[in-house]
Short mmCIF file of N, CA and C in Angstrom, two decimals:
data_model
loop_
_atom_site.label_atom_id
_atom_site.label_comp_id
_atom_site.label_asym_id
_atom_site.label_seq_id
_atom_site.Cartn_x
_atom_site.Cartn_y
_atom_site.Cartn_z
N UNK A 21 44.15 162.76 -191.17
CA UNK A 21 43.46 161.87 -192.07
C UNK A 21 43.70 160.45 -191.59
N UNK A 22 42.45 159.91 -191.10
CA UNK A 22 42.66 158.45 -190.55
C UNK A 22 41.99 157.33 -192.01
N UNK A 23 42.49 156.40 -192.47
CA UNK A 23 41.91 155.72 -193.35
C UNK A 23 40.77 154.81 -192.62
N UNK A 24 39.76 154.63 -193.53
CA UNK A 24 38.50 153.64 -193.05
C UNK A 24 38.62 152.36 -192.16
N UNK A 25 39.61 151.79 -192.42
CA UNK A 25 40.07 150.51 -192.34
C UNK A 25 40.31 150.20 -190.58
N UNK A 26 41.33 151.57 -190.46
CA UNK A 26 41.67 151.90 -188.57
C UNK A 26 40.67 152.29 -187.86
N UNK A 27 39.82 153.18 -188.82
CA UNK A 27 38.57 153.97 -187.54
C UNK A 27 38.09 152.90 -187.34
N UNK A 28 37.44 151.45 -188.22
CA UNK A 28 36.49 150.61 -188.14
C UNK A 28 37.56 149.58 -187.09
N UNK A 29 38.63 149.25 -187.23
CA UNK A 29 39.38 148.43 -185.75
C UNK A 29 39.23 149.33 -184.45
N UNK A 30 38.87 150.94 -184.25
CA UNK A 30 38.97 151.54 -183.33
C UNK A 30 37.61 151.31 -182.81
N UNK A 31 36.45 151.61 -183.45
CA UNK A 31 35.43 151.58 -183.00
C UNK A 31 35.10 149.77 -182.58
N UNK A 32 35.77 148.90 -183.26
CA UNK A 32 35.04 147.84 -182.61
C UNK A 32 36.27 147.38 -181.32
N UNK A 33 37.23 147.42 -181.10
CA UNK A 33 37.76 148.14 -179.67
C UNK A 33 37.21 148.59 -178.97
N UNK A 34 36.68 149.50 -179.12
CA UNK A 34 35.61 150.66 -178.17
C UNK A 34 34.76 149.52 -178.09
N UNK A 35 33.83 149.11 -179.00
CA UNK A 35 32.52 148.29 -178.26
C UNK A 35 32.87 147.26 -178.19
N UNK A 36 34.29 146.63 -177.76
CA UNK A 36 34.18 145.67 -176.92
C UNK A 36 35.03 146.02 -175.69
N UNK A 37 35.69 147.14 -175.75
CA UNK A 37 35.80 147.42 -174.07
C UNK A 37 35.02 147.04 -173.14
N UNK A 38 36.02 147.34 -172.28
CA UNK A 38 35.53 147.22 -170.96
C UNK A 38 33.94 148.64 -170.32
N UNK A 39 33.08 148.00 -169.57
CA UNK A 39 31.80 149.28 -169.26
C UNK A 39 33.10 149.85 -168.80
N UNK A 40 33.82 149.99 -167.89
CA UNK A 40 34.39 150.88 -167.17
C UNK A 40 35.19 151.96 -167.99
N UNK A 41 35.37 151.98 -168.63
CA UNK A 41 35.76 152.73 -170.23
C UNK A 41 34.64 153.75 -170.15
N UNK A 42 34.90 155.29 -169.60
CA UNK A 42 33.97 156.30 -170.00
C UNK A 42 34.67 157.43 -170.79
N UNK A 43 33.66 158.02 -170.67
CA UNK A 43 34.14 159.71 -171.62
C UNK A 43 34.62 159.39 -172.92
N UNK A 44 35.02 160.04 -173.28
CA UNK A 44 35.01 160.54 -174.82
C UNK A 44 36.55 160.27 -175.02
N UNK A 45 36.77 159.29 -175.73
CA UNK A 45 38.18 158.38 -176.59
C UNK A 45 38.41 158.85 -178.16
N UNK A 46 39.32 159.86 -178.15
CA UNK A 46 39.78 160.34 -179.46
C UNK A 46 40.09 159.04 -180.80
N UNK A 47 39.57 158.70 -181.58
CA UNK A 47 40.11 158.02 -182.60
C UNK A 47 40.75 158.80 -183.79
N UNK A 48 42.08 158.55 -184.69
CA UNK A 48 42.45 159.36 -185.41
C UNK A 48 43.34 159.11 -185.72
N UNK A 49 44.34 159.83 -187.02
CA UNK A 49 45.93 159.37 -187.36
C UNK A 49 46.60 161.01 -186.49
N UNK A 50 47.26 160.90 -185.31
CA UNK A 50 47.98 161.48 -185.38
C UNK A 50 48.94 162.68 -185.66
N UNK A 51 49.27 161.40 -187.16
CA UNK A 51 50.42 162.62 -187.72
C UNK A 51 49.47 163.43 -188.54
N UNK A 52 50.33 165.22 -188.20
CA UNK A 52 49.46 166.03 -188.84
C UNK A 52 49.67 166.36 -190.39
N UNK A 53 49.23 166.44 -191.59
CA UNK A 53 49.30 166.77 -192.83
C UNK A 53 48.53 168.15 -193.15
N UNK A 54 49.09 168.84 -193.99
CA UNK A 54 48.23 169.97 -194.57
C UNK A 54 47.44 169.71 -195.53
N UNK A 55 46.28 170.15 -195.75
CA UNK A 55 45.24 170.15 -196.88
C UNK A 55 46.21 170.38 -198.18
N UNK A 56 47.13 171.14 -198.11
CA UNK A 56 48.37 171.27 -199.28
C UNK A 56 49.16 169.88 -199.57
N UNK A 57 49.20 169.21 -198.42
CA UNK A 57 49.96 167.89 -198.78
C UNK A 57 49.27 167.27 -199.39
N UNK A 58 48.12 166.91 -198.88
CA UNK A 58 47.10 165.65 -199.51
C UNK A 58 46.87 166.63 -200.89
N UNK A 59 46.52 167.63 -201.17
CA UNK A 59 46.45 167.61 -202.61
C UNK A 59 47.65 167.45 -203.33
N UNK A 60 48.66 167.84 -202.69
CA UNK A 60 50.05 167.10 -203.35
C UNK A 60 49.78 165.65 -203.82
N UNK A 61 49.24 165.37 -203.08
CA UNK A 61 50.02 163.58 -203.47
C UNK A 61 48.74 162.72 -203.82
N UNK A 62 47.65 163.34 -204.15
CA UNK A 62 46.27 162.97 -204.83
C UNK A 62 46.82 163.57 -206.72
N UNK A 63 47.29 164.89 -206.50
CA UNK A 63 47.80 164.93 -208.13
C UNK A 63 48.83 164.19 -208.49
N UNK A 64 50.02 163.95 -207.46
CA UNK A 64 51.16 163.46 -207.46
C UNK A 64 50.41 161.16 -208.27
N UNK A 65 49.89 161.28 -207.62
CA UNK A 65 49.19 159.46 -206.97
C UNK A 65 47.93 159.46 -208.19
N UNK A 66 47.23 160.47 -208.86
CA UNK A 66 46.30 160.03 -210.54
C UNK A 66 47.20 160.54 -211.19
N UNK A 67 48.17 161.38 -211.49
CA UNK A 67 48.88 161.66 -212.54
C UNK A 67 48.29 163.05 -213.02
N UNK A 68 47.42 163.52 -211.87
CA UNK A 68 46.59 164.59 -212.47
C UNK A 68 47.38 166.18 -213.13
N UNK A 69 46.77 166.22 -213.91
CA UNK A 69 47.61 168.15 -214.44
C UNK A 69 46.81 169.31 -213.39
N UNK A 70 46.10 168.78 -212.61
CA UNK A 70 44.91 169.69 -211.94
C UNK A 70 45.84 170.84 -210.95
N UNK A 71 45.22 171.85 -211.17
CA UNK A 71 46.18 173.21 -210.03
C UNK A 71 45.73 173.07 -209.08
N UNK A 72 46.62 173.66 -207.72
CA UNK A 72 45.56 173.19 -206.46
C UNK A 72 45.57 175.39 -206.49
N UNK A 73 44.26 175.36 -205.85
CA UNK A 73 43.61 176.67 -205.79
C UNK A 73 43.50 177.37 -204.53
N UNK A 74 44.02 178.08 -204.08
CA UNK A 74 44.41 178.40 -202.53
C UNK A 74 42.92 179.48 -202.71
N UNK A 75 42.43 179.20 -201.36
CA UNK A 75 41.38 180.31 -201.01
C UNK A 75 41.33 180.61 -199.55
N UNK A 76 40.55 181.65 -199.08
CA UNK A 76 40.34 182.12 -197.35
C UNK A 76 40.05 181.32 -196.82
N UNK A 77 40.51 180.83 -195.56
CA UNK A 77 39.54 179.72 -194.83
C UNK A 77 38.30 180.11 -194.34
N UNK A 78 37.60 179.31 -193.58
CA UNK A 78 36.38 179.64 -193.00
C UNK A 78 36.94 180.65 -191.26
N UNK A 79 36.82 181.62 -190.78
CA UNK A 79 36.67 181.78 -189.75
C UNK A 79 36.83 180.68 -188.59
N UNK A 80 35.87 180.23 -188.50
CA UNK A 80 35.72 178.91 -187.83
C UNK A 80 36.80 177.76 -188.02
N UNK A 81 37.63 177.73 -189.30
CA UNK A 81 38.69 176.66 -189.52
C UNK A 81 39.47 176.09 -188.35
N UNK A 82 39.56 174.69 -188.31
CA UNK A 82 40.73 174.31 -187.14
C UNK A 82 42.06 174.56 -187.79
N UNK A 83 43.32 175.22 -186.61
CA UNK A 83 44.24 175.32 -187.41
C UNK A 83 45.03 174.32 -187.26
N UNK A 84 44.65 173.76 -186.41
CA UNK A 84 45.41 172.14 -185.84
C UNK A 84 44.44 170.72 -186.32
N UNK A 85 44.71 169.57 -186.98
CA UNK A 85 44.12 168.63 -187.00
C UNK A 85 44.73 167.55 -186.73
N UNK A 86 44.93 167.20 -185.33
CA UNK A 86 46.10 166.11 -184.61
C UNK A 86 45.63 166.06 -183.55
N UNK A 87 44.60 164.61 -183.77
CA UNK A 87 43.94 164.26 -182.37
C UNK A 87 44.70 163.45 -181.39
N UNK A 88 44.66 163.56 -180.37
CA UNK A 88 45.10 163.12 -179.38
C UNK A 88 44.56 161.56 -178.64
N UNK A 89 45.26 160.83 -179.22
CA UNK A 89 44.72 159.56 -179.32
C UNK A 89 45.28 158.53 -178.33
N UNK A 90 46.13 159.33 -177.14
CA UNK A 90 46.61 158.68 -175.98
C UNK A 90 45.82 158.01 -175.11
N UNK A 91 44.27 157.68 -174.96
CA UNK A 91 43.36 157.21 -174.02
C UNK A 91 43.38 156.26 -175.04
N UNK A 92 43.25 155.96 -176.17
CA UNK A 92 42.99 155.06 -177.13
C UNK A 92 43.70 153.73 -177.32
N UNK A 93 45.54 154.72 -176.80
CA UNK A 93 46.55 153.83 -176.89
C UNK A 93 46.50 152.79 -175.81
N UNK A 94 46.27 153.64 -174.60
CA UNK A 94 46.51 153.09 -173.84
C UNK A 94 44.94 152.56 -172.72
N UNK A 95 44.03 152.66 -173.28
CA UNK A 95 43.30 151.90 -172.74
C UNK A 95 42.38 151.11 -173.99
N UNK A 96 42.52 151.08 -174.96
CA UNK A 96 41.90 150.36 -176.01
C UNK A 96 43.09 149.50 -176.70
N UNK A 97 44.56 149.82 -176.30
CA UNK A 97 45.58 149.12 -177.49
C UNK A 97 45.04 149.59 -178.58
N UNK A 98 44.64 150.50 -178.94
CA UNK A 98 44.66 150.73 -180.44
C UNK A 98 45.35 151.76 -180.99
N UNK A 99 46.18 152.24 -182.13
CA UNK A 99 46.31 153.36 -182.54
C UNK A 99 46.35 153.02 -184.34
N UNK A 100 45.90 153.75 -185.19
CA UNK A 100 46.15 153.55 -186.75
C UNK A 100 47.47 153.09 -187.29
N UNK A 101 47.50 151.77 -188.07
CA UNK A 101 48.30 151.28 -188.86
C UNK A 101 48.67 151.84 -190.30
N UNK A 102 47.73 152.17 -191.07
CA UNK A 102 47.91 152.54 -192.41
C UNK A 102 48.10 154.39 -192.24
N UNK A 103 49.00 154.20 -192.91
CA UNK A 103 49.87 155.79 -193.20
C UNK A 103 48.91 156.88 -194.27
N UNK A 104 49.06 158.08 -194.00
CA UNK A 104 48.33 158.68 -195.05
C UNK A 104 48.32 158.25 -196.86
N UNK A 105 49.89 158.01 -197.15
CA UNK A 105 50.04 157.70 -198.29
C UNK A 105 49.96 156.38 -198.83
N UNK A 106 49.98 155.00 -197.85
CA UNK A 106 48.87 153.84 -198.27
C UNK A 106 48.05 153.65 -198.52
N UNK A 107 46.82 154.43 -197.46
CA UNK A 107 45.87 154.61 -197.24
C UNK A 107 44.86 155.85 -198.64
N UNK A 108 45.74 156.64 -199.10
CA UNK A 108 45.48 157.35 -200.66
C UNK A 108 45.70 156.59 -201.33
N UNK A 109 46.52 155.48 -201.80
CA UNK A 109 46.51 154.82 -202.86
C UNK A 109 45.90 153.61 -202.66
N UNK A 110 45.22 153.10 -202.00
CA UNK A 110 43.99 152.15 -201.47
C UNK A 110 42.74 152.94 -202.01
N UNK A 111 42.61 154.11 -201.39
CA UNK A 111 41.28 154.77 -201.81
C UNK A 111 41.77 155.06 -203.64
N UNK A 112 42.42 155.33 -204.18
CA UNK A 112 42.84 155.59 -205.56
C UNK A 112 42.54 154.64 -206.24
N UNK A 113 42.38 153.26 -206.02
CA UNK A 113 42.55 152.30 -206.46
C UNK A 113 41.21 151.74 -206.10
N UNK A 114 40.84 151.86 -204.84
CA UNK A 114 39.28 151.40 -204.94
C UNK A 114 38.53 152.01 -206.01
N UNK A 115 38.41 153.90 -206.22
CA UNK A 115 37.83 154.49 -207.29
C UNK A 115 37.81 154.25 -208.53
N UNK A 116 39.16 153.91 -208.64
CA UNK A 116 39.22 153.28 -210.27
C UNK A 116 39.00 152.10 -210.39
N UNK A 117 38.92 151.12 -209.58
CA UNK A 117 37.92 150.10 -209.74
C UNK A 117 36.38 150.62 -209.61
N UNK A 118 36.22 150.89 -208.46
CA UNK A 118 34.44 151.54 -209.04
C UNK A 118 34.05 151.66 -210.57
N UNK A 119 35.43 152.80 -210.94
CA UNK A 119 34.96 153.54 -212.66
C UNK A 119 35.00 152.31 -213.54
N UNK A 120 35.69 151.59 -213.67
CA UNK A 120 36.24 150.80 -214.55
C UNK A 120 35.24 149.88 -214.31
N UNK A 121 34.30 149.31 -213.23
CA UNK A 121 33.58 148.15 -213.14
C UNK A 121 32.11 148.79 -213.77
N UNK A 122 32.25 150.09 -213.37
CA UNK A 122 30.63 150.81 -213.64
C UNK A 122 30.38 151.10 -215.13
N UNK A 123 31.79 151.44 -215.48
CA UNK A 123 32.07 151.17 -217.19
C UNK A 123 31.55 150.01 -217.87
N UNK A 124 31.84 149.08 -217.66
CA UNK A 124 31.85 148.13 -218.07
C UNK A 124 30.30 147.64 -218.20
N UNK A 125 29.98 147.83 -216.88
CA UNK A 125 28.34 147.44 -216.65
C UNK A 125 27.42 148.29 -217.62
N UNK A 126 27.98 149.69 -217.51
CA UNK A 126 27.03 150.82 -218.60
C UNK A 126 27.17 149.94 -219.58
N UNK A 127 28.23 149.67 -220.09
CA UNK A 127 28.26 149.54 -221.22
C UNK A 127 27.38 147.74 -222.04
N UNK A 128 27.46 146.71 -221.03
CA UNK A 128 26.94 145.86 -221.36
C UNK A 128 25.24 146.17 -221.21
N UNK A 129 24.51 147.29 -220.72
CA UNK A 129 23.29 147.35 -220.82
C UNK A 129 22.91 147.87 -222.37
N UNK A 130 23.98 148.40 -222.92
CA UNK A 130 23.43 148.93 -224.32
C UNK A 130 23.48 148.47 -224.94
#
């Protein structure tokens, strides 16, 4: 899980590289988390009572999600700053501003 904030410093890295910069440059966080963690700490981070619900994966599932972001490091200087669990409570906090502003607006149209 890379937060918005790093992919968008990675990609404008990339387009201002150098032309000589080819092939395909992994952008990404790294460290690996389980789909079990992040719902940990999404109920853990709203306060939610919500169960997390285990089901089959897809066939097709990756069982690894830890990109390899060594061409990135070292020929873009870039690698992600914000940690999974900053980066959840940034997005937590943007949403509830969304709700709370969209509230507000419903409510002054009536």
């Amino acid at each position: 899980f890379c937060y918005v904030d790093d992919l968008i410093d990675g990609f404008l890295c990339l387009m201002d590289s150098a032309d000589s910069i080819i092939g395909p440059i992994n952008l990404g966080n790294p460290t690996e988390f389980t789909i079990l963690d992040l719902a940990k700490l999404v109920i853990k981070y709203t306060n939610s009572n919500s169960k997390i619900v285990f089901k089959d994966l897809p066939s097709d599932d990756p069982k690894q999600r830890k990109p390899d972001i060594s061409k990135a490091k070292k020929l873009l200087n870039w690698e992600p700053k914000i940690d999974l669990e900053t980066g959840l409570l940034k997005t937590i906090e943007y949403f509830k501003s969304l709700v709370k502003n969209t509230a507000v607006f419903e409510l002054k149209k009536i």
